[in-house]
Coordinates of C-alpha atoms in Angstrom, one line a residue:
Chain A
X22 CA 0.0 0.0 0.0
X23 CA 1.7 3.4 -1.4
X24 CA 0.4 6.7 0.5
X25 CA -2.6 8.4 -0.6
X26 CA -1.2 11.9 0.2
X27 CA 2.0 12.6 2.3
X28 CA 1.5 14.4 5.3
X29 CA 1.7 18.0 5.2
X30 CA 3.8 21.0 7.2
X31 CA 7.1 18.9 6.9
X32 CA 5.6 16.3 9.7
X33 CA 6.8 13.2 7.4
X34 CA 10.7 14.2 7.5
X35 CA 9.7 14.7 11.2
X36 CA 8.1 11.0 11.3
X37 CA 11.0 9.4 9.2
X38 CA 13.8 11.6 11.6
X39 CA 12.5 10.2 14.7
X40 CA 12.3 6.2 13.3
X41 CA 15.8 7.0 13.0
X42 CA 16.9 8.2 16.2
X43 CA 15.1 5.7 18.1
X44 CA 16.9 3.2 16.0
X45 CA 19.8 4.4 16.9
X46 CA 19.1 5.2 20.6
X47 CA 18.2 1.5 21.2
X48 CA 20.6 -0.3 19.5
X49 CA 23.0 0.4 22.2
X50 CA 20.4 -0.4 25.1
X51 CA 17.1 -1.7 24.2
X52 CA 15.0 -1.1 27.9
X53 CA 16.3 2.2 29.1
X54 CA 14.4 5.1 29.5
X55 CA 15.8 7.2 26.7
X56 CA 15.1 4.4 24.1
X57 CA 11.6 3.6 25.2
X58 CA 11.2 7.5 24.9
X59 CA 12.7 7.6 21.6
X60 CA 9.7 4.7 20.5
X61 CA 7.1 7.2 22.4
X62 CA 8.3 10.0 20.1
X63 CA 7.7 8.4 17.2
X64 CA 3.9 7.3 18.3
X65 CA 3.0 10.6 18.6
X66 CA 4.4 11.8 16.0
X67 CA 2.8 9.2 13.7
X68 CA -0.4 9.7 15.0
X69 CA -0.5 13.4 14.8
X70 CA 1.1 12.7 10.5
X71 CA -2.0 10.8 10.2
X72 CA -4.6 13.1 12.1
X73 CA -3.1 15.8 9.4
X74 CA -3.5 13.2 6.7
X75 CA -7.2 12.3 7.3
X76 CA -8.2 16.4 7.4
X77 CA -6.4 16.6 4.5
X78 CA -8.0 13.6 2.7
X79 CA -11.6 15.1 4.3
X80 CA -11.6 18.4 1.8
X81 CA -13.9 18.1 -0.8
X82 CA -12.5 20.3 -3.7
X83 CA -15.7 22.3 -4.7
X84 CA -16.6 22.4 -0.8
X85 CA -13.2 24.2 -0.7
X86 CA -14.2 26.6 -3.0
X87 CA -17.7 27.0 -1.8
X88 CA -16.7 28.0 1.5
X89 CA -14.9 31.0 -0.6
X90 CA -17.3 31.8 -3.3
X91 CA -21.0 30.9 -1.7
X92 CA -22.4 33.5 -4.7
X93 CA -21.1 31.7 -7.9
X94 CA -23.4 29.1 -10.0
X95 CA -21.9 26.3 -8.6
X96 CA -22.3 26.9 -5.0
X97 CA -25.8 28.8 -4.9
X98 CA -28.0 26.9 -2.7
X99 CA -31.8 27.8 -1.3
X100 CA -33.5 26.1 1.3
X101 CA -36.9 26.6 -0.5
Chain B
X18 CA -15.6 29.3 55.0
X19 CA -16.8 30.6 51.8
X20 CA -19.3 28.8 49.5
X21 CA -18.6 29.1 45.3
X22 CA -21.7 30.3 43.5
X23 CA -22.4 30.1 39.8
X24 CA -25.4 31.7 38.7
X25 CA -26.9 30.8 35.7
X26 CA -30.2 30.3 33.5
X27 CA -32.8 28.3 33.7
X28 CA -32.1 28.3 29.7
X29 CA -29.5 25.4 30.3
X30 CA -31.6 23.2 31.9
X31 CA -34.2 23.4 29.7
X32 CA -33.9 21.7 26.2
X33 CA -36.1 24.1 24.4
X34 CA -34.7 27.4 24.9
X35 CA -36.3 30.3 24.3
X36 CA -35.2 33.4 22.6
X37 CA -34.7 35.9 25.3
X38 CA -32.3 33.2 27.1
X39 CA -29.4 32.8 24.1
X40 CA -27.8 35.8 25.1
X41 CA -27.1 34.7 28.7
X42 CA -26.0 30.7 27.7
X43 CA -22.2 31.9 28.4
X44 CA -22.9 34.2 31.0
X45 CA -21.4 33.0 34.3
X46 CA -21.4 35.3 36.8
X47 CA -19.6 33.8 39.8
X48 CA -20.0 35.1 43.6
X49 CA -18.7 35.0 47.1
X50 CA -20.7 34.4 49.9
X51 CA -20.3 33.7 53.3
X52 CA -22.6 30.8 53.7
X53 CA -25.7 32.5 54.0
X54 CA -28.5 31.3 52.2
X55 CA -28.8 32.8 48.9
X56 CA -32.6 33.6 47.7
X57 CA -33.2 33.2 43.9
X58 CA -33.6 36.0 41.5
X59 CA -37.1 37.1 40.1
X60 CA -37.2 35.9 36.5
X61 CA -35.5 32.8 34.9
X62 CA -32.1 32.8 36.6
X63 CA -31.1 29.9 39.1
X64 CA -29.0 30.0 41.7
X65 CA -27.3 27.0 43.1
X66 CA -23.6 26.6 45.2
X67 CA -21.0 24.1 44.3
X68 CA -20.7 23.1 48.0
X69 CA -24.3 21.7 47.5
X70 CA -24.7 19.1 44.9
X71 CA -25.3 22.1 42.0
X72 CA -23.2 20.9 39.6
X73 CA -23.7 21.7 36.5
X74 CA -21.8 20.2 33.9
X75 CA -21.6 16.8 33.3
X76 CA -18.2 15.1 33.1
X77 CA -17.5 12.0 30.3
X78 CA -13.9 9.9 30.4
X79 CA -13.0 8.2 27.5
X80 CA -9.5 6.4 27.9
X81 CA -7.7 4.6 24.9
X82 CA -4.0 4.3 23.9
X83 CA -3.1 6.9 20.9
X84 CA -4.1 5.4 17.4
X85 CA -6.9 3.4 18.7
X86 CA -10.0 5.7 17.6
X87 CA -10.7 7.8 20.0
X88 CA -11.4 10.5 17.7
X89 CA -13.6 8.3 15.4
X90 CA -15.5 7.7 19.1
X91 CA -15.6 11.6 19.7
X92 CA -17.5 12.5 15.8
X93 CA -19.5 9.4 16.8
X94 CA -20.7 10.8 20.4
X95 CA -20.7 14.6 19.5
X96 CA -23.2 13.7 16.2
X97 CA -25.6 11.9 18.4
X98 CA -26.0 15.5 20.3
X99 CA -26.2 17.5 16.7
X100 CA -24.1 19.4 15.2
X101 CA -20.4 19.7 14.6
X102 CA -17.6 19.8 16.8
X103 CA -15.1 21.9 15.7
X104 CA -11.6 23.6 17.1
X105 CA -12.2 26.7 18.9
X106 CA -12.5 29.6 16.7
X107 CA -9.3 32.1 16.2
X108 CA -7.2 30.2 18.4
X109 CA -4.2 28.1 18.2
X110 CA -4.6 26.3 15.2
X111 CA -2.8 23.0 16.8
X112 CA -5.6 22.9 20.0
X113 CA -6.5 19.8 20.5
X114 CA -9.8 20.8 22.0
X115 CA -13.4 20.2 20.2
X116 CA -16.1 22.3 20.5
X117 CA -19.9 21.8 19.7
X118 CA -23.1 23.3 21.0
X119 CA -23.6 20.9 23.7
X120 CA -20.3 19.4 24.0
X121 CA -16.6 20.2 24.8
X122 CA -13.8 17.3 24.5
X123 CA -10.9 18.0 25.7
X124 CA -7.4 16.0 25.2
X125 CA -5.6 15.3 28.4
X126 CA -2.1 15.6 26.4
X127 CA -2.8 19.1 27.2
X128 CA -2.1 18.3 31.0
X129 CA 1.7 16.7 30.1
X130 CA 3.9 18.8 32.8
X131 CA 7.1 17.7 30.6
X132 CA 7.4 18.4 27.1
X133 CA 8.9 16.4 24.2
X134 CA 12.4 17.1 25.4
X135 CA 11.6 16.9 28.9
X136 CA 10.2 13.5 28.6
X137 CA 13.7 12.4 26.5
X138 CA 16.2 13.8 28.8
X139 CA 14.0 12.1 31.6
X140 CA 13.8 8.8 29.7
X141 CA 10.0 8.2 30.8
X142 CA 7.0 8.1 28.2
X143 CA 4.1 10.4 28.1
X144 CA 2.2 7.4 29.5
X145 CA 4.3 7.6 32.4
X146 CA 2.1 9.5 35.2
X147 CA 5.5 11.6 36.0
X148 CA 5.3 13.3 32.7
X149 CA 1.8 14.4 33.7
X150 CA -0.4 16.8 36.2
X151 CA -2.9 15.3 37.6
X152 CA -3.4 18.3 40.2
X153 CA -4.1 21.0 37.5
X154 CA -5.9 18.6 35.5
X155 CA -8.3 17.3 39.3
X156 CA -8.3 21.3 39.9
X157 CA -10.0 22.6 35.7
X158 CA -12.0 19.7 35.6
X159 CA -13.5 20.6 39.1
X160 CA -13.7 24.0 38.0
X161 CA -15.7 23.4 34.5
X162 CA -17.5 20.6 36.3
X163 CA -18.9 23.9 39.2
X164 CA -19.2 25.7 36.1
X165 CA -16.2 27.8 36.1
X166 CA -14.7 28.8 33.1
X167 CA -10.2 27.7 32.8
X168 CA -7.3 28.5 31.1
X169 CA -5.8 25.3 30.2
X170 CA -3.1 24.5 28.5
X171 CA -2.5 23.2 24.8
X172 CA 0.2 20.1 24.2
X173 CA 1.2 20.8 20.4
X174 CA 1.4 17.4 19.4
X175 CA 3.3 18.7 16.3
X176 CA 6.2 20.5 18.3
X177 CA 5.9 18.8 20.8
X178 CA 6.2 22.0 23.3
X179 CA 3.7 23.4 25.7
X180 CA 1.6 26.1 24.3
X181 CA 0.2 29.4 25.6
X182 CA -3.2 28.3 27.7
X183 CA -6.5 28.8 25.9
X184 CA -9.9 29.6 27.7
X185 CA -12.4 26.6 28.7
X186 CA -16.0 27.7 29.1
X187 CA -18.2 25.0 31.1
X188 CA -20.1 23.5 28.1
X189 CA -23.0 20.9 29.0
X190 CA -20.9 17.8 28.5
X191 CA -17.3 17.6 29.1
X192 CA -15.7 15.0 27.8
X193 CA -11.9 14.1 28.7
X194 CA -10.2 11.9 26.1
X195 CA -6.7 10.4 26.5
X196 CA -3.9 8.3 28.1
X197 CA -5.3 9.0 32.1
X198 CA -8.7 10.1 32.7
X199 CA -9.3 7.1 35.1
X200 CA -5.9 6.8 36.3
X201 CA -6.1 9.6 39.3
X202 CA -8.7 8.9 41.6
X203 CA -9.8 12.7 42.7
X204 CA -10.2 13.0 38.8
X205 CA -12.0 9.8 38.6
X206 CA -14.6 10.6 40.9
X207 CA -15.4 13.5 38.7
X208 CA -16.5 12.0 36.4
X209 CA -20.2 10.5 35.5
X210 CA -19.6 8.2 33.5
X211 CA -16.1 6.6 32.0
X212 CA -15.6 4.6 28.7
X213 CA -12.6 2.3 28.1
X214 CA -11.9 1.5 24.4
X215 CA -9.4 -2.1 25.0
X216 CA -7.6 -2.5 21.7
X217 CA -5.7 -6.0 21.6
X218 CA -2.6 -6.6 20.6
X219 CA -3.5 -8.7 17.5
X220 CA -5.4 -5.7 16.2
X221 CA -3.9 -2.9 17.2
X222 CA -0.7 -3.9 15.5
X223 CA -3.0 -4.5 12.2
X224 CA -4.3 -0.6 12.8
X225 CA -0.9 0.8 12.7
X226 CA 0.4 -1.3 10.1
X227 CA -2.4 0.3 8.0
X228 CA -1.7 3.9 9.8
X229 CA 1.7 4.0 9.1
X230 CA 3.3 1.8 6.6
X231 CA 2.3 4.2 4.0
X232 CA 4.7 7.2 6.4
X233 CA 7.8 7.5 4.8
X234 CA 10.7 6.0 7.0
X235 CA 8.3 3.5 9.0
X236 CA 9.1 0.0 8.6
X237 CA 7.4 -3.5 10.2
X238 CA 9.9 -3.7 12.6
X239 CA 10.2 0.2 13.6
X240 CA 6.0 -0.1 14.5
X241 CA 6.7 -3.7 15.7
X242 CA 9.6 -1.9 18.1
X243 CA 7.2 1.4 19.1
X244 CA 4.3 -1.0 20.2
X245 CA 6.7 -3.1 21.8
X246 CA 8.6 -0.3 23.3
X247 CA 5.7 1.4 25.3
X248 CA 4.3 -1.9 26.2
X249 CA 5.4 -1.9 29.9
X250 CA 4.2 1.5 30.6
X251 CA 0.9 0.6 29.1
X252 CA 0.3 -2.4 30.6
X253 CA 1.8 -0.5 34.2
X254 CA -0.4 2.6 33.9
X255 CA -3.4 3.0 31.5
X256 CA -4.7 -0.9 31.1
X257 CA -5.6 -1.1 34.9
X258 CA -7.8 1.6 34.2
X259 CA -10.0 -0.6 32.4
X260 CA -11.5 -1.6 36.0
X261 CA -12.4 2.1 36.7
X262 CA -14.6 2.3 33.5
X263 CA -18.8 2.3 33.7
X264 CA -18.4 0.6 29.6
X265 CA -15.4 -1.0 28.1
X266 CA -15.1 -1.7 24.3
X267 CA -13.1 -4.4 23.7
X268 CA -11.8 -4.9 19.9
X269 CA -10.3 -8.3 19.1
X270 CA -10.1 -10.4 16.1
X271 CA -12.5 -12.4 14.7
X272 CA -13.1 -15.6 15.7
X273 CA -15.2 -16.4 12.1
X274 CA -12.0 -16.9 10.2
X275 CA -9.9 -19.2 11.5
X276 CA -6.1 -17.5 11.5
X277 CA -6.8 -14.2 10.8
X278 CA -4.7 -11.4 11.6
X279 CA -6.2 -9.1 9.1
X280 CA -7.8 -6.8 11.5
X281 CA -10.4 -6.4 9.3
X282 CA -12.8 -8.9 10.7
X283 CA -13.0 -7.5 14.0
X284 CA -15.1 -9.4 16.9
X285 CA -16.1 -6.3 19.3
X286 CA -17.2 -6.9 22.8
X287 CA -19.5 -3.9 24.7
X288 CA -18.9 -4.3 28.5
X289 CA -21.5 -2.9 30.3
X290 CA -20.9 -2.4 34.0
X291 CA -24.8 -3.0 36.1
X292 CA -26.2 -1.2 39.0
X293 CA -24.6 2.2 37.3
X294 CA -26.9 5.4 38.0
X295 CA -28.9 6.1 35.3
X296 CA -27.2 3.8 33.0
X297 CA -29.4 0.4 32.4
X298 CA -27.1 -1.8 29.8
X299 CA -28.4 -3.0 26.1
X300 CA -29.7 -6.5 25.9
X301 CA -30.4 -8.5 23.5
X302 CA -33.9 -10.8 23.2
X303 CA -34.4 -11.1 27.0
X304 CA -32.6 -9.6 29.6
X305 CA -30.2 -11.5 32.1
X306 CA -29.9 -14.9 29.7
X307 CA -27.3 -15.8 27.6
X308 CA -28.1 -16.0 24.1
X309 CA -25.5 -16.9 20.9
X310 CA -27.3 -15.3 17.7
X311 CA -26.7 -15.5 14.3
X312 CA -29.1 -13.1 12.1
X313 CA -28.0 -15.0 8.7
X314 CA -30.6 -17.1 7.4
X315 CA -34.2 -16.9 5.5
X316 CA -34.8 -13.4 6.7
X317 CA -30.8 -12.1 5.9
X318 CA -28.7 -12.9 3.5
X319 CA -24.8 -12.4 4.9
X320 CA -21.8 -12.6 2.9
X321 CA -18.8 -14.5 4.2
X322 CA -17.9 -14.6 7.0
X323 CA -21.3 -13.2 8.3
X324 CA -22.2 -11.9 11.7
X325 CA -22.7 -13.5 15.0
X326 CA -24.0 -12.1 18.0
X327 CA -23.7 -13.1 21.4
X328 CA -25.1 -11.9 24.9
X329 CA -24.8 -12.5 28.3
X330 CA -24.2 -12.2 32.2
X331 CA -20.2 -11.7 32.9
X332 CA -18.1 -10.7 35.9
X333 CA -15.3 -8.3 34.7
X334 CA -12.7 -7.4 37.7
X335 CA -15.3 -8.8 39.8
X336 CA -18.1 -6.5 38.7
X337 CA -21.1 -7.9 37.7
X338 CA -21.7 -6.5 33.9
X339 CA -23.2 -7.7 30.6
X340 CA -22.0 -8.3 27.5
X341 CA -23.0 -7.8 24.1
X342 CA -21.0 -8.8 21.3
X343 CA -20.8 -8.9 17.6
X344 CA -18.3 -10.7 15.3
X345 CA -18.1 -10.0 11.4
X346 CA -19.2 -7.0 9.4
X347 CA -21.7 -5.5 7.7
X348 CA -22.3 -5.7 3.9
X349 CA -25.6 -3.9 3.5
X350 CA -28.1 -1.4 5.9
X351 CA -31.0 -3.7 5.9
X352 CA -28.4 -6.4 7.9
X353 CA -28.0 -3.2 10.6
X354 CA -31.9 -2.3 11.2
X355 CA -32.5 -5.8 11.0
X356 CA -30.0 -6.1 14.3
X357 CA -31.3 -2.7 15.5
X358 CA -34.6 -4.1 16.4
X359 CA -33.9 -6.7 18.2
X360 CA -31.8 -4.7 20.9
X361 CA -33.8 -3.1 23.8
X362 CA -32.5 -0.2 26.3
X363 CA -30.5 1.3 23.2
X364 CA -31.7 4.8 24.4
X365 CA -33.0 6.3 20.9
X366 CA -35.8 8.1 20.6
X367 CA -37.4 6.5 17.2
X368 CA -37.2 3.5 15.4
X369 CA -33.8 2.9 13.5
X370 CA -31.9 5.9 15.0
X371 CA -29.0 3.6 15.3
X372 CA -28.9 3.2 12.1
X373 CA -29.4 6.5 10.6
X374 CA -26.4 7.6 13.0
X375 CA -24.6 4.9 11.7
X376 CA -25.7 5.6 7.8
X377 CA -24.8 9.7 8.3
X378 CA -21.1 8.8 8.7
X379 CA -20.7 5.5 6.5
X380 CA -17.4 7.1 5.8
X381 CA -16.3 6.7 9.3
X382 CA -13.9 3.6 10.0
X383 CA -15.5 0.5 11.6
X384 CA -19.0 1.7 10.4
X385 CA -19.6 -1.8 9.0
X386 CA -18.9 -3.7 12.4
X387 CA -19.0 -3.8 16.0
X388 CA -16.7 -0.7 17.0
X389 CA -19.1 1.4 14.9
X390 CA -21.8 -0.4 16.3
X391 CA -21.3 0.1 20.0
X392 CA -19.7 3.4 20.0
X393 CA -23.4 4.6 18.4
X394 CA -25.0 2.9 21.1
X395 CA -22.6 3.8 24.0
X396 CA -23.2 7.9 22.5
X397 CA -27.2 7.8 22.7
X398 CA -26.7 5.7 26.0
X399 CA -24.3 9.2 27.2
X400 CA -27.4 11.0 25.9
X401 CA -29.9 9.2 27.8
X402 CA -27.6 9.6 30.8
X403 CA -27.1 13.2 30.3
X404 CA -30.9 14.2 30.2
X405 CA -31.8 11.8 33.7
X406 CA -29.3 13.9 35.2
X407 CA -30.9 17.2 34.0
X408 CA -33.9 16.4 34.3
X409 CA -33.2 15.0 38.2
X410 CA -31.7 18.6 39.2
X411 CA -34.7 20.3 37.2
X412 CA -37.2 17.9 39.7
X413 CA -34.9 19.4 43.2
X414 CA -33.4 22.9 42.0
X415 CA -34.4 24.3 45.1
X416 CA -32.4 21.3 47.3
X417 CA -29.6 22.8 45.2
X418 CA -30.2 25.9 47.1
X419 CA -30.2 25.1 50.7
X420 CA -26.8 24.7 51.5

């Protein structure tokens, strides 16, 4: 499975970055504290990546644009 | 000693409001006295003092590990109360707070006393209740809870530093979502009712595989090594909680398929804790048997694997509770109403509510098995919860009073 859409504001460098350290952090010690730290690091940082990719993924193109330009043909709705 | 007193309208009680109320709904005027009693106002304001049972807000806990759907639970819960929940307006754009007309979640990351760095150079995980405080977060929630508006703080998740606070206002459901809402006791006892979402092993592995294989420097082993990593802090500090909680969601894999590890299959297990205030559980035919159902057959036609549904009497941490549970998915709505009414004490207020909530966000994950299921059910069961506690301070608002 390839990725739909990267996530955004640089968080992926961030994600890859921090599989890294913690890599390299436990492959000296695998139980201390700064490793398991390391591993926590890179939790939250993949969760927040894919909380940014799912809002992301959630905007509808022409919704974008209504939101901007409620007057034009496209976007005119009445509720009766 | 002096008594807190929150003054507010009747307007909040009420779930018709009329127009002359809306302008007071955020008013809270908060007063000193010195124990005497305190008469009410002409008109439609109410009095009532925190040292007296007046509180006002009511408190939800939802615990989970990160990556297990607790945000898919909090659309679920705050749609069941209409309307959206979105981040506060003008603020910092990386709150994690949601805000609707009735409800306010609020992440308890926010109440981390070390930041990113703090946690590294410490070597403990922001599971660890030392990278958290539980005082400030006992002292807001008190404070919302007696109506008091707070400036909490923000955890940015994305850089991972402590934020500038942000304002609160008591909203008329709270919920707390995260790592430790159960985990203190003073907080615990805020709260009036606490949800546990138990992710196994199996399938939580199968979630972040699908979460983050597709992130760019994330291998098998490096989610295989983060799960295994903050294993011992999870099992030491947020599992136990499970205990505390009024209903636990369990999420395991399916027993319909023999060997799978898919996590797509999911069999999904609603705990249901009995002799809870003004929470009676879901059963299924006939309360207080045990009953193994599957709907497939003349009436419903299920594609493999189908569903199977099974209910009964349980202890869990030796509380008595019931269970309902569901294994398999979903292919097709007629399957869901189907199911829908043959369930009693779901808490909606028509015929095949469960299913229209479920129907509005088909796009949601787990919408075509249990989890989706039982966090619809669990929400309108909040709802129902919510209004008997209204509605019992509405009966005795004058009690309030006397303190």
């Amino acid at each position: 499975v390839r990725p739909v859409a990267a996530a955004p504001e640089g968080l992926s460098e961030k994600v890859a970055e921090s599989v890294k350290k913690a890599e390299e952090t436990c492959s000296g010690d695998a139980v201390s504290g700064e490793c398991v730290a390391a591993w926590d690091e890179v939790e939250e940082l993949s969760a927040a990546a894919s909380h940014a990719r799912d809002k992301k993924k959630e905007s509808d193109p022409l919704e974008t644009y209504c939101k901007d330009n409620p007057e034009t043909d496209e976007c005119r709705t009445y509720d009766n | 000693m002096a008594a807190v007193c929150t003054v507010y309208t009747v307007q909040s009680l009420n779930s018709t409001p009329t127009k002359t109320h809306l302008g007071f709904h955020q008013k809270q005027v908060v007063f000193y006295s010195t124990g005497k009693r305190i008469s009410s106002s002409r008109r439609c304001s109410n009095i009532t003092c925190s040292a007296a049972d007046g509180t006002k807000t009511v408190v939800i806990g939802l615990a989970a590990d990160s990556g297990c759907g607790k945000s898919t639970f909090m659309r679920r819960l705050t749609s069941v109360f209409g309307g959206a929940a979105e981040p506060p307006k003008g603020g910092n754009p990386d709150s994690n707070t949601l805000i609707s007309d009735t409800t306010t979640v609020i992440c308890l990351d926010d109440y981390h006393s070390l930041d990113r760095t703090g946690r590294k150079q410490k070597g403990v995980t922001a599971l660890d209740p030392r990278a958290n405080d539980f005082d400030l977060m006992y002292e807001q929630v008190k404070a919302i809870k007696d109506g008091v508006a707070v400036e909490k703080p923000i955890y940015n998740h994305v850089t991972g530093l402590l934020d500038p606070p942000e304002l609160i206002k008591p909203p008329k459901i709270l919920v707390i979502e995260g790592l430790h809402p159960m985990y203190d006791e003073r907080v615990r006892d805020l709260l009036d009712f606490s949800i546990y979402l138990d992710i196994s092993n199996e399938v939580k592995f199968a979630w972040k595989i699908q979460r983050d294989m597709a992130e760019r420097g994330h291998s098998l082993e490096s989610i295989k090594a983060s799960i295994e990593a903050r294993k011992p802090d999870f099992d030491a500090y947020i599992d136990p909680q499970k205990q505390y909680a009024d209903a636990v969601i369990e999420v395991l894999p399916t027993q319909l398929i023999p060997g799978d590890n898919e996590g797509k299959v999911l069999r999904v297990r609603l705990i249901m804790k009995e002799g809870v205030k003004y929470f009676s559980p879901v059963y299924l035919f006939d309360e207080g048997s045990t009953i193994s159902w599957i709907p497939c057959g003349r009436k419903l036609t299920c594609s493999y694997p189908g569903i199977k549904f099974f209910y009964g009497p349980d202890a869990y941490f030796s509380h008595e509770v019931s269970v309902l549970e569901m294994d398999g998915q979903f292919d097709r709505l007629d399957e869901l109403i189907y199911v829908e009414s043959h369930l009693s004490n779901i808490s909606t207020k028509f015929y095949g509510e469960v299913t229209q909530q479920m129907l509005k966000h088909n796009d949601f994950p787990g919408s075509n098995n249990g989890t989706g299921l039982f966090q619809t059910i669990v929400g309108l069961k909040i709802r129902d919860l919510y209004e008997q506690i209204i509605s019992s301070r509405v009966g005795a608002p004058l009690e309030a009073t006397k303190a």
